[in-house]
Tab-separated table of C-alpha atoms in Angstrom:
chain	number	residue	atom	x	y	z
A	1	UNK	CA	56.240	116.810	255.830
A	2	UNK	CA	54.144	117.760	258.646
A	3	UNK	CA	54.644	121.661	257.476
A	4	UNK	CA	52.533	120.947	254.059
A	5	UNK	CA	48.532	122.124	254.203
A	6	UNK	CA	47.570	118.907	251.969
A	7	UNK	CA	46.253	115.987	253.474
A	8	UNK	CA	48.714	113.604	252.105
A	9	UNK	CA	48.609	109.576	253.578
A	10	UNK	CA	51.622	107.148	252.351
A	11	UNK	CA	50.471	103.776	252.706
A	12	UNK	CA	52.388	100.188	251.863
A	13	UNK	CA	51.327	97.545	249.188
A	14	UNK	CA	49.245	95.776	251.813
A	15	UNK	CA	47.438	99.393	252.709
A	16	UNK	CA	49.075	99.733	255.843
A	17	UNK	CA	49.647	103.960	257.042
A	18	UNK	CA	53.306	104.074	256.181
A	19	UNK	CA	52.709	108.373	257.562
A	20	UNK	CA	51.025	110.559	257.155
A	21	UNK	CA	50.602	114.865	257.094
A	22	UNK	CA	48.650	116.200	260.113
A	23	UNK	CA	46.021	118.008	257.927
A	24	UNK	CA	44.701	114.059	257.517
A	25	UNK	CA	43.585	114.221	260.428
A	26	UNK	CA	41.027	116.561	259.468
A	27	UNK	CA	38.817	114.319	256.848
A	28	UNK	CA	40.102	111.023	258.689
A	29	UNK	CA	40.464	109.958	262.030
A	30	UNK	CA	44.454	109.562	263.037
A	31	UNK	CA	46.266	109.707	265.607
A	32	UNK	CA	50.242	109.336	265.597
A	33	UNK	CA	50.246	105.704	266.870
A	34	UNK	CA	48.174	105.023	264.054
A	35	UNK	CA	51.268	104.029	262.021
A	36	UNK	CA	51.180	100.434	260.710
A	37	UNK	CA	47.337	100.011	260.806
A	38	UNK	CA	45.467	99.340	257.695
A	39	UNK	CA	43.765	102.242	256.496
A	40	UNK	CA	40.759	100.050	256.700
A	41	UNK	CA	40.508	100.258	260.355
A	42	UNK	CA	39.767	103.818	260.620
A	43	UNK	CA	36.211	106.130	259.931
A	44	UNK	CA	36.647	109.031	257.350
A	45	UNK	CA	34.327	111.880	256.848
A	46	UNK	CA	33.110	111.171	252.992
A	47	UNK	CA	30.022	110.813	251.488
A	48	UNK	CA	30.765	107.319	249.483
A	49	UNK	CA	33.579	105.162	251.189
A	50	UNK	CA	35.747	103.779	247.884
A	51	UNK	CA	39.217	104.823	248.796
A	52	UNK	CA	40.443	100.830	250.104
A	53	UNK	CA	38.816	100.082	246.362
A	54	UNK	CA	40.067	103.032	244.398
A	55	UNK	CA	43.742	102.432	246.318
A	56	UNK	CA	43.613	98.610	245.242
A	57	UNK	CA	42.405	99.572	241.961
A	58	UNK	CA	46.136	101.518	241.443
A	59	UNK	CA	48.689	99.220	242.925
A	60	UNK	CA	47.245	96.617	240.368
A	61	UNK	CA	47.347	98.855	237.617
A	62	UNK	CA	49.760	101.259	238.420
A	63	UNK	CA	47.546	104.683	236.874
A	64	UNK	CA	47.006	107.315	239.235
A	65	UNK	CA	43.479	108.207	239.288
A	66	UNK	CA	42.247	111.384	239.996
A	67	UNK	CA	38.628	112.587	241.032
A	68	UNK	CA	36.296	114.579	243.623
A	69	UNK	CA	34.933	113.606	246.985
A	70	UNK	CA	32.598	115.486	248.990
A	71	UNK	CA	32.708	115.474	253.066
A	72	UNK	CA	30.716	116.442	255.510
A	73	UNK	CA	30.110	120.170	256.252
A	74	UNK	CA	30.149	120.155	252.541
A	75	UNK	CA	33.287	120.375	252.622
A	76	UNK	CA	35.087	118.986	248.596
A	77	UNK	CA	38.535	117.562	248.287
A	78	UNK	CA	40.041	116.727	244.842
A	79	UNK	CA	41.637	113.498	245.927
A	80	UNK	CA	44.729	111.287	244.114
A	81	UNK	CA	46.142	108.386	244.132
A	82	UNK	CA	49.575	107.298	242.393
A	83	UNK	CA	51.924	104.757	243.532
A	84	UNK	CA	54.730	105.456	245.477
A	85	UNK	CA	58.007	104.501	244.125
A	86	UNK	CA	61.489	104.003	246.053
A	87	UNK	CA	65.122	105.546	244.783
A	88	UNK	CA	65.414	101.965	242.638
A	89	UNK	CA	62.223	102.318	240.991
A	90	UNK	CA	60.534	99.741	243.137
A	91	UNK	CA	56.786	100.600	243.946
A	92	UNK	CA	56.745	100.436	247.636
A	93	UNK	CA	52.618	101.455	248.221
A	94	UNK	CA	50.692	104.199	247.403
A	95	UNK	CA	50.645	108.198	247.643
A	96	UNK	CA	47.480	109.570	248.829
A	97	UNK	CA	46.308	113.233	248.807
A	98	UNK	CA	43.256	115.450	248.749
A	99	UNK	CA	43.340	119.230	248.224
A	100	UNK	CA	40.500	120.724	250.155
A	101	UNK	CA	38.720	122.740	247.088
A	102	UNK	CA	35.536	123.717	248.848
A	103	UNK	CA	35.670	127.693	247.823
A	104	UNK	CA	36.474	126.546	244.445
A	105	UNK	CA	33.224	124.614	244.246
A	106	UNK	CA	31.371	127.684	246.240
A	107	UNK	CA	32.515	129.919	243.520
A	108	UNK	CA	31.549	127.700	240.547
A	109	UNK	CA	28.448	127.036	242.542
A	110	UNK	CA	27.599	130.739	242.713
A	111	UNK	CA	29.272	130.983	239.060
A	112	UNK	CA	26.305	128.188	238.082
A	113	UNK	CA	23.737	130.990	239.022
A	114	UNK	CA	25.657	133.774	237.797
A	115	UNK	CA	25.454	132.112	234.688
A	116	UNK	CA	21.875	131.842	235.129
A	117	UNK	CA	20.310	134.658	235.696
A	118	UNK	CA	22.573	136.273	232.453
A	119	UNK	CA	21.432	133.267	230.724
A	120	UNK	CA	17.689	134.687	230.936
A	121	UNK	CA	19.777	138.054	230.469
A	122	UNK	CA	20.814	137.130	227.664
A	123	UNK	CA	17.278	135.493	226.147
A	124	UNK	CA	15.959	139.604	226.682
A	125	UNK	CA	19.440	140.819	224.680
A	126	UNK	CA	19.626	138.272	222.220
A	127	UNK	CA	16.180	139.666	220.400
A	128	UNK	CA	17.816	143.357	220.508
A	129	UNK	CA	21.263	142.197	219.608
A	130	UNK	CA	19.478	140.042	215.749
A	131	UNK	CA	17.576	143.379	215.411
A	132	UNK	CA	20.553	144.991	215.455
A	133	UNK	CA	22.705	142.847	213.477
A	134	UNK	CA	19.733	142.159	210.912
A	135	UNK	CA	18.923	146.033	210.682
A	136	UNK	CA	23.189	146.761	209.660
A	137	UNK	CA	22.541	143.802	207.431
A	138	UNK	CA	19.786	145.520	205.710
A	139	UNK	CA	22.116	148.234	205.448
A	140	UNK	CA	25.177	146.593	204.488
A	141	UNK	CA	23.234	144.598	201.676
A	142	UNK	CA	21.814	148.209	199.808
A	143	UNK	CA	25.293	149.474	199.722
A	144	UNK	CA	25.991	146.731	198.274
A	145	UNK	CA	23.548	146.931	196.028
A	146	UNK	CA	23.795	150.244	195.628
A	147	UNK	CA	27.317	150.456	194.282
A	148	UNK	CA	26.971	146.771	192.068
A	149	UNK	CA	23.331	148.654	190.787
A	150	UNK	CA	23.376	150.266	187.204
A	151	UNK	CA	20.279	152.113	187.286
A	152	UNK	CA	18.613	153.834	190.218
A	153	UNK	CA	15.575	151.554	189.636
A	154	UNK	CA	17.707	148.881	190.716
A	155	UNK	CA	19.172	150.159	193.676
A	156	UNK	CA	15.717	150.813	194.412
A	157	UNK	CA	14.606	147.364	193.729
A	158	UNK	CA	16.944	146.129	196.540
A	159	UNK	CA	16.577	148.458	199.023
A	160	UNK	CA	12.629	148.070	198.595
A	161	UNK	CA	12.698	144.194	198.834
A	162	UNK	CA	15.342	144.469	201.586
A	163	UNK	CA	13.116	146.534	203.932
A	164	UNK	CA	10.232	144.444	202.876
A	165	UNK	CA	11.368	140.834	204.300
A	166	UNK	CA	13.282	142.233	207.011
A	167	UNK	CA	10.262	144.224	208.213
A	168	UNK	CA	7.823	141.522	206.945
A	169	UNK	CA	5.810	144.129	205.370
A	170	UNK	CA	3.168	143.363	202.782
A	171	UNK	CA	4.213	146.134	199.825
A	172	UNK	CA	6.702	148.780	199.161
A	173	UNK	CA	7.154	151.333	196.258
A	174	UNK	CA	9.404	154.884	195.361
A	175	UNK	CA	8.690	158.060	194.727
A	176	UNK	CA	10.594	160.715	192.473
A	177	UNK	CA	10.219	164.538	192.766
A	178	UNK	CA	9.803	165.686	188.949
A	179	UNK	CA	11.433	168.846	187.303
A	180	UNK	CA	8.102	170.165	187.623
A	181	UNK	CA	8.617	169.912	191.846
A	182	UNK	CA	5.855	167.325	191.765
A	183	UNK	CA	5.749	164.005	192.886
A	184	UNK	CA	5.770	160.933	190.552
A	185	UNK	CA	5.435	156.977	190.800
A	186	UNK	CA	9.450	155.084	189.939
A	187	UNK	CA	7.113	152.701	189.149
A	188	UNK	CA	9.864	149.982	191.160
A	189	UNK	CA	7.643	147.415	193.068
A	190	UNK	CA	8.210	145.524	195.884
A	191	UNK	CA	5.123	143.145	196.907
A	192	UNK	CA	4.510	139.669	198.592
A	193	UNK	CA	1.522	137.665	197.070
A	194	UNK	CA	1.725	134.992	200.091
A	195	UNK	CA	-0.603	137.706	202.317
A	196	UNK	CA	-3.986	137.132	200.625
A	197	UNK	CA	-3.301	140.229	197.926
A	198	UNK	CA	-4.955	138.685	194.788
A	199	UNK	CA	-2.713	140.116	191.270
A	200	UNK	CA	-6.262	142.061	189.964
A	201	UNK	CA	-6.129	144.400	193.886
A	202	UNK	CA	-2.218	145.000	193.791
A	203	UNK	CA	-1.989	145.796	189.912
A	204	UNK	CA	-5.754	148.385	190.016
A	205	UNK	CA	-4.226	149.835	193.384
A	206	UNK	CA	-0.583	149.942	191.531
A	207	UNK	CA	-2.046	151.730	187.912
A	208	UNK	CA	-3.885	153.693	190.794
A	209	UNK	CA	-0.607	155.411	192.226
A	210	UNK	CA	1.427	154.764	188.750
A	211	UNK	CA	-1.423	157.450	187.011
A	212	UNK	CA	-1.284	159.806	189.695
A	213	UNK	CA	0.620	163.678	190.938
A	214	UNK	CA	1.353	164.279	193.939
A	215	UNK	CA	1.861	168.208	195.384
A	216	UNK	CA	4.492	168.420	197.869
A	217	UNK	CA	1.284	169.527	200.073
A	218	UNK	CA	0.871	165.904	200.441
A	219	UNK	CA	0.386	164.808	203.468
A	220	UNK	CA	2.439	161.621	203.789
A	221	UNK	CA	4.815	161.558	200.699
A	222	UNK	CA	4.784	165.140	199.886
A	223	UNK	CA	5.080	165.857	203.735
A	224	UNK	CA	8.254	163.489	203.981
A	225	UNK	CA	9.752	165.463	201.041
A	226	UNK	CA	10.041	168.687	202.076
A	227	UNK	CA	10.232	167.782	206.231
A	228	UNK	CA	13.102	165.472	205.112
A	229	UNK	CA	12.283	163.244	207.927
A	230	UNK	CA	10.475	159.591	207.854
A	231	UNK	CA	6.551	159.639	208.982
A	232	UNK	CA	4.387	157.208	210.174
A	233	UNK	CA	0.589	156.450	209.434
A	234	UNK	CA	-0.073	154.155	212.417
A	235	UNK	CA	-3.685	153.469	210.844
A	236	UNK	CA	-4.325	154.265	207.274
A	237	UNK	CA	-8.104	155.363	207.925
A	238	UNK	CA	-6.501	158.446	209.743
A	239	UNK	CA	-5.456	160.123	206.293
A	240	UNK	CA	-8.315	161.024	204.595
A	241	UNK	CA	-6.148	162.020	201.038
A	242	UNK	CA	-3.970	160.185	199.941
A	243	UNK	CA	-3.417	161.567	196.421
A	244	UNK	CA	-4.852	157.933	195.217
A	245	UNK	CA	-6.926	155.330	195.703
A	246	UNK	CA	-6.819	154.675	199.560
A	247	UNK	CA	-4.685	151.678	200.286
A	248	UNK	CA	-7.047	150.528	202.853
A	249	UNK	CA	-8.569	149.215	199.800
A	250	UNK	CA	-6.482	146.053	199.882
A	251	UNK	CA	-6.636	145.616	203.577
A	252	UNK	CA	-3.672	147.500	204.569
A	253	UNK	CA	-3.336	149.171	208.078
A	254	UNK	CA	-0.560	151.051	208.390
A	255	UNK	CA	2.401	153.283	206.122
A	256	UNK	CA	5.484	154.300	206.545
A	257	UNK	CA	8.102	156.482	204.184
A	258	UNK	CA	11.389	157.752	204.457
A	259	UNK	CA	13.152	159.862	202.180
A	260	UNK	CA	16.008	159.557	200.190
A	261	UNK	CA	18.750	162.440	200.564
A	262	UNK	CA	21.754	163.933	198.188
A	263	UNK	CA	23.464	166.724	200.195
A	264	UNK	CA	20.506	167.724	202.095
A	265	UNK	CA	18.378	167.618	199.293
A	266	UNK	CA	15.524	165.283	199.356
A	267	UNK	CA	14.843	163.607	195.741
A	268	UNK	CA	12.704	160.932	195.832
A	269	UNK	CA	11.452	158.932	199.030
A	270	UNK	CA	10.253	155.085	199.884
A	271	UNK	CA	6.855	153.963	201.607
A	272	UNK	CA	6.257	150.925	203.079
A	273	UNK	CA	2.862	149.269	204.171
A	274	UNK	CA	1.687	146.613	205.827
A	275	UNK	CA	-1.667	144.609	207.076
A	276	UNK	CA	-0.160	144.891	210.599
A	277	UNK	CA	0.500	147.858	212.500
A	278	UNK	CA	4.073	148.981	212.053
A	279	UNK	CA	6.276	149.861	215.086
A	280	UNK	CA	8.717	152.656	214.711
A	281	UNK	CA	11.661	150.230	215.656
A	282	UNK	CA	14.582	152.227	217.476
A	283	UNK	CA	17.555	150.512	215.534
A	284	UNK	CA	15.853	149.697	211.899
A	285	UNK	CA	14.661	153.582	212.121
A	286	UNK	CA	18.526	154.252	212.927
A	287	UNK	CA	19.667	152.381	209.585
A	288	UNK	CA	17.287	153.682	207.395
A	289	UNK	CA	18.216	157.480	207.038
A	290	UNK	CA	21.663	155.795	206.087
A	291	UNK	CA	19.765	153.206	203.229
A	292	UNK	CA	18.170	156.958	201.910
A	293	UNK	CA	22.235	158.451	201.625
A	294	UNK	CA	23.645	155.411	200.028
A	295	UNK	CA	20.411	155.601	197.406
A	296	UNK	CA	21.015	159.218	197.064
A	297	UNK	CA	24.551	158.347	196.238
A	298	UNK	CA	22.790	156.381	192.874
A	299	UNK	CA	20.195	159.120	191.985
A	300	UNK	CA	23.346	161.859	192.115
A	301	UNK	CA	25.332	159.022	190.317
A	302	UNK	CA	23.172	158.881	187.514
A	303	UNK	CA	22.405	162.601	187.143
A	304	UNK	CA	26.109	162.675	186.962
A	305	UNK	CA	26.633	159.902	184.339
A	306	UNK	CA	23.303	161.857	182.434
A	307	UNK	CA	25.286	165.550	182.388
A	308	UNK	CA	28.669	163.382	181.566
A	309	UNK	CA	26.639	161.819	178.366
A	310	UNK	CA	24.795	165.398	177.633
A	311	UNK	CA	28.500	167.065	177.291
A	312	UNK	CA	29.676	164.314	175.548
A	313	UNK	CA	27.152	164.216	172.745
A	314	UNK	CA	26.892	167.767	172.269
A	315	UNK	CA	30.677	167.771	171.661
A	316	UNK	CA	30.411	164.389	169.321
A	317	UNK	CA	27.498	166.559	167.169
A	318	UNK	CA	29.972	169.428	167.008
A	319	UNK	CA	32.778	167.368	165.786
A	320	UNK	CA	30.236	165.841	163.079
A	321	UNK	CA	29.347	169.305	161.942
A	322	UNK	CA	32.638	170.626	161.947
A	323	UNK	CA	33.346	167.719	159.638
A	324	UNK	CA	29.956	167.968	157.822
A	325	UNK	CA	30.677	171.667	156.945
A	326	UNK	CA	34.336	171.297	156.708
A	327	UNK	CA	36.443	168.389	156.175
A	328	UNK	CA	32.846	166.535	153.826
A	329	UNK	CA	33.305	170.135	151.881
A	330	UNK	CA	37.214	170.181	151.671
A	331	UNK	CA	37.538	166.739	150.330
A	332	UNK	CA	33.740	168.118	147.609
A	333	UNK	CA	36.121	170.680	146.897
A	334	UNK	CA	39.143	168.134	146.344
A	335	UNK	CA	37.116	166.207	144.388
A	336	UNK	CA	36.226	168.353	141.199
A	337	UNK	CA	39.473	169.447	141.407
A	338	UNK	CA	40.800	165.486	140.850
A	339	UNK	CA	37.509	165.219	138.571
A	340	UNK	CA	38.808	167.991	135.801
A	341	UNK	CA	42.211	167.104	136.073
A	342	UNK	CA	41.147	163.490	135.271
A	343	UNK	CA	38.750	164.745	132.127
A	344	UNK	CA	41.257	166.735	130.627
A	345	UNK	CA	44.212	164.097	130.785
A	346	UNK	CA	41.050	162.093	129.018
A	347	UNK	CA	41.030	164.519	126.043
A	348	UNK	CA	45.159	164.627	126.001
A	349	UNK	CA	44.803	160.618	125.689
A	350	UNK	CA	47.239	161.255	128.227
A	351	UNK	CA	48.709	157.212	130.105
A	352	UNK	CA	47.770	158.983	133.285
A	353	UNK	CA	44.193	159.223	132.535
A	354	UNK	CA	43.834	155.846	133.734
A	355	UNK	CA	45.441	156.850	136.735
A	356	UNK	CA	44.178	160.106	137.543
A	357	UNK	CA	39.831	157.816	137.135
A	358	UNK	CA	41.584	156.016	140.165
A	359	UNK	CA	42.341	159.131	142.288
A	360	UNK	CA	38.959	160.459	141.931
A	361	UNK	CA	37.179	156.996	142.449
A	362	UNK	CA	39.338	156.774	145.616
A	363	UNK	CA	38.572	160.303	146.547
A	364	UNK	CA	34.579	159.680	146.338
A	365	UNK	CA	34.854	156.988	148.844
A	366	UNK	CA	36.865	159.005	151.227
A	367	UNK	CA	33.529	161.261	150.167
A	368	UNK	CA	31.163	158.742	151.396
A	369	UNK	CA	33.280	157.523	153.878
A	370	UNK	CA	33.239	161.145	155.674
A	371	UNK	CA	29.651	161.850	154.814
A	372	UNK	CA	28.887	158.124	156.674
A	373	UNK	CA	31.032	159.145	159.697
A	374	UNK	CA	29.850	162.868	160.375
A	375	UNK	CA	26.213	161.310	159.658
A	376	UNK	CA	26.895	158.952	162.324
A	377	UNK	CA	28.015	161.575	165.013
A	378	UNK	CA	24.686	163.538	164.354
A	379	UNK	CA	21.871	160.464	163.798
A	380	UNK	CA	18.803	162.928	165.114
A	381	UNK	CA	16.900	165.932	163.401
A	382	UNK	CA	16.376	167.690	166.319
A	383	UNK	CA	12.130	167.523	165.838
A	384	UNK	CA	9.836	165.686	167.565
A	385	UNK	CA	9.654	162.497	165.198
A	386	UNK	CA	13.621	162.076	165.084
A	387	UNK	CA	13.885	159.186	166.490
A	388	UNK	CA	12.014	157.554	164.289
A	389	UNK	CA	13.174	159.193	161.227
A	390	UNK	CA	16.917	157.895	162.596
A	391	UNK	CA	15.615	154.320	162.019
A	392	UNK	CA	14.569	154.624	159.530
A	393	UNK	CA	17.774	156.170	158.105
A	394	UNK	CA	19.282	153.813	159.620
A	395	UNK	CA	17.528	150.478	157.401
A	396	UNK	CA	17.467	151.841	154.291
A	397	UNK	CA	21.327	152.498	154.570
A	398	UNK	CA	21.510	148.752	156.386
A	399	UNK	CA	19.667	147.383	153.381
A	400	UNK	CA	21.690	149.055	151.075
A	401	UNK	CA	25.518	149.027	152.477
A	402	UNK	CA	24.679	145.495	153.010
A	403	UNK	CA	22.606	144.063	150.360
A	404	UNK	CA	20.241	142.575	152.900
A	405	UNK	CA	16.987	142.777	154.348
A	406	UNK	CA	16.482	145.601	157.024
A	407	UNK	CA	13.071	146.324	157.576
A	408	UNK	CA	11.777	149.219	159.943
A	409	UNK	CA	8.290	148.837	161.386
A	410	UNK	CA	6.947	151.711	163.328
A	411	UNK	CA	3.321	150.922	166.119
A	412	UNK	CA	0.614	153.447	164.629
A	413	UNK	CA	1.928	156.064	167.659
A	414	UNK	CA	5.810	156.451	167.333
A	415	UNK	CA	6.831	157.376	171.051
A	416	UNK	CA	7.738	160.262	171.339
A	417	UNK	CA	10.987	160.820	172.940
A	418	UNK	CA	13.605	163.500	174.186
A	419	UNK	CA	16.505	163.804	171.980
A	420	UNK	CA	19.030	162.196	174.961
A	421	UNK	CA	16.584	159.358	175.360
A	422	UNK	CA	16.511	158.888	171.234
A	423	UNK	CA	20.160	159.807	170.455
A	424	UNK	CA	21.416	156.260	172.934
A	425	UNK	CA	18.052	154.295	171.730
A	426	UNK	CA	19.436	154.745	168.067
A	427	UNK	CA	22.797	154.646	168.927
A	428	UNK	CA	22.019	151.364	170.612
A	429	UNK	CA	19.765	149.688	167.233
A	430	UNK	CA	23.259	151.408	165.223
A	431	UNK	CA	25.589	148.763	167.623
A	432	UNK	CA	22.942	145.575	167.802
A	433	UNK	CA	22.884	145.772	163.769
A	434	UNK	CA	26.335	146.312	163.669
A	435	UNK	CA	26.498	142.887	165.648
A	436	UNK	CA	24.231	141.244	164.272
A	437	UNK	CA	25.393	141.752	160.034
A	438	UNK	CA	29.743	141.764	161.695
A	439	UNK	CA	29.413	138.438	164.250
A	440	UNK	CA	26.082	136.535	163.782
A	441	UNK	CA	26.458	136.711	159.592
A	442	UNK	CA	22.540	137.952	159.621
A	443	UNK	CA	21.127	137.996	156.350
A	444	UNK	CA	17.042	139.470	157.661
A	445	UNK	CA	17.322	142.289	160.053
A	446	UNK	CA	13.914	143.860	162.007
A	447	UNK	CA	14.031	146.672	163.777
A	448	UNK	CA	10.686	147.269	165.739
A	449	UNK	CA	10.138	151.005	168.027
A	450	UNK	CA	6.389	150.657	170.483
A	451	UNK	CA	4.817	152.281	172.756
A	452	UNK	CA	2.689	152.683	175.476
A	453	UNK	CA	3.090	151.296	178.933
A	454	UNK	CA	6.773	151.523	178.206
A	455	UNK	CA	8.559	151.993	174.938
A	456	UNK	CA	10.217	149.470	173.813
A	457	UNK	CA	13.212	148.683	170.989
A	458	UNK	CA	13.528	145.156	169.568
A	459	UNK	CA	16.393	144.404	166.644
A	460	UNK	CA	16.039	141.262	165.532
A	461	UNK	CA	17.814	138.719	163.097
A	462	UNK	CA	17.949	135.477	161.702
A	463	UNK	CA	22.189	135.433	162.395
A	464	UNK	CA	23.528	132.617	164.327
A	465	UNK	CA	22.094	133.469	167.464
A	466	UNK	CA	23.662	132.941	170.725
A	467	UNK	CA	24.737	130.677	173.022
A	468	UNK	CA	23.807	131.930	176.760
A	469	UNK	CA	25.336	129.135	178.621
A	470	UNK	CA	28.503	130.861	177.062
A	471	UNK	CA	27.558	134.152	176.442
A	472	UNK	CA	29.618	137.178	177.252
A	473	UNK	CA	29.581	141.048	177.168
A	474	UNK	CA	32.234	141.819	173.991
A	475	UNK	CA	32.940	145.529	174.068
A	476	UNK	CA	30.027	146.976	172.542
A	477	UNK	CA	27.259	144.995	174.413
A	478	UNK	CA	28.949	146.709	177.102
A	479	UNK	CA	28.272	149.858	175.806
A	480	UNK	CA	24.684	148.797	174.444
A	481	UNK	CA	24.125	148.058	178.671
A	482	UNK	CA	25.594	151.278	179.717
A	483	UNK	CA	23.308	153.663	177.373
A	484	UNK	CA	19.948	151.499	178.474
A	485	UNK	CA	21.632	152.353	181.646
A	486	UNK	CA	22.013	155.738	181.662
A	487	UNK	CA	18.798	156.871	179.908
A	488	UNK	CA	16.994	153.877	183.174
A	489	UNK	CA	16.219	151.712	180.508
A	490	UNK	CA	16.210	147.333	180.627
A	491	UNK	CA	18.698	145.770	177.965
A	492	UNK	CA	18.186	142.427	177.147
A	493	UNK	CA	20.043	140.002	174.857
A	494	UNK	CA	18.181	136.508	174.479
A	495	UNK	CA	17.996	134.004	171.462
A	496	UNK	CA	15.241	133.710	169.490
A	497	UNK	CA	13.576	130.518	169.289
A	498	UNK	CA	13.425	130.237	165.504
A	499	UNK	CA	17.035	130.962	165.594
A	500	UNK	CA	19.056	134.424	165.764
A	501	UNK	CA	18.723	136.770	168.256
A	502	UNK	CA	16.818	139.139	169.707
A	503	UNK	CA	17.486	142.699	171.443
A	504	UNK	CA	15.255	144.275	173.544
A	505	UNK	CA	16.181	148.123	175.322
A	506	UNK	CA	12.826	148.879	177.651
A	507	UNK	CA	11.997	152.428	178.719
A	508	UNK	CA	9.229	152.551	180.972
A	509	UNK	CA	7.641	155.726	181.087
């Protein structure tokens, strides 16, 4: 017992000392001759004199107790009081131990002080961490939106929204580099009306931007396109020529622009405006090149999709031409021979004349189907009014074939679009008309083509309509949506108020 450095005291049931270790002398004033004396006779160095009370409680309840007690000299001990049992499980008293934990407590105090300093340091780092995480979230969200976007415009819209929200900027917009090596508005915007800007102010400035064509020598967007680097204008008034109405008319104070890059080639740029001074935050500036690259992937994907679609259309046109010049002509020749044979059999009163007439009719039907198929493969003639002519013919053919009312309406100034866009507009219309007849059981169908700030194709029917709560895309609808995405248009399919369905495809110029 004497070899241990743990202060230990053994008491009997009357709280008299039975034995103790030498270490106990350092905290309770004991001598070797004190064995048998009550513990209450001795003074201790503890700040609270509750040892007798605690010991009595343990002997009454037989439940061990443990706590921390302090002594003079800033010492701290871990005190344990537990019943002392004999070999025959008889409660003979109590064992009290004191383990010196002063160093541990001092370490805990030092640690607490360090933690306080760390908390203060953490406060200064917390903002940086949050900013970093938020910036990475912008990159993550933009990447996800870019991967899910069906159009380049949708990806741009998502990026503008997230960047404006992250920085608290008032307005965002995108420019694209045209084939003529000039910058044109993408007509994709993000702006916050809760910053005191009226709708009229925003719309006026928006129209000014959309009507502008910026040269590559432009000191803001043009410089970003040529350098491939961001540009910050801390004070909008310092830039005299904006190539459009100055954003200072909106009360905006600063602007910043970032490039959209494809394989080291800048194809577009994002511009942002704030009513406060924009600071070039290092963490945000670090992720913006990646945002530009992700948007560049979407731009490239759309370009490749268009190239593939153009090749497919060209091949389809070729097949249609070959069908018209080859198979259709061959069927026409067979039809002439069959007609001649049927006439001969008729003049001879042959019993096979009737069967020959059936064959002639079947061949004529095949000729009509081949002609319609070749026409479907080559729907649009290459001229400035190809889309209008094709839609007029679609309406006429639908009315005569299905014996329903199908009319075509066009605005006074028929829109002129390139052959690629016209082809996909036509095929969207044809698919919508087919769905109206086959699935909606329509008796009236109208095809309308209008021009303005956007080209709008609308197909309306009086069929059974669609239940929008249960509406899912079939193959035909997915194809229509895909065609609209390829040409950068928005497709909507909704139930009409008075019954039927409205399919609308809008291409913003």
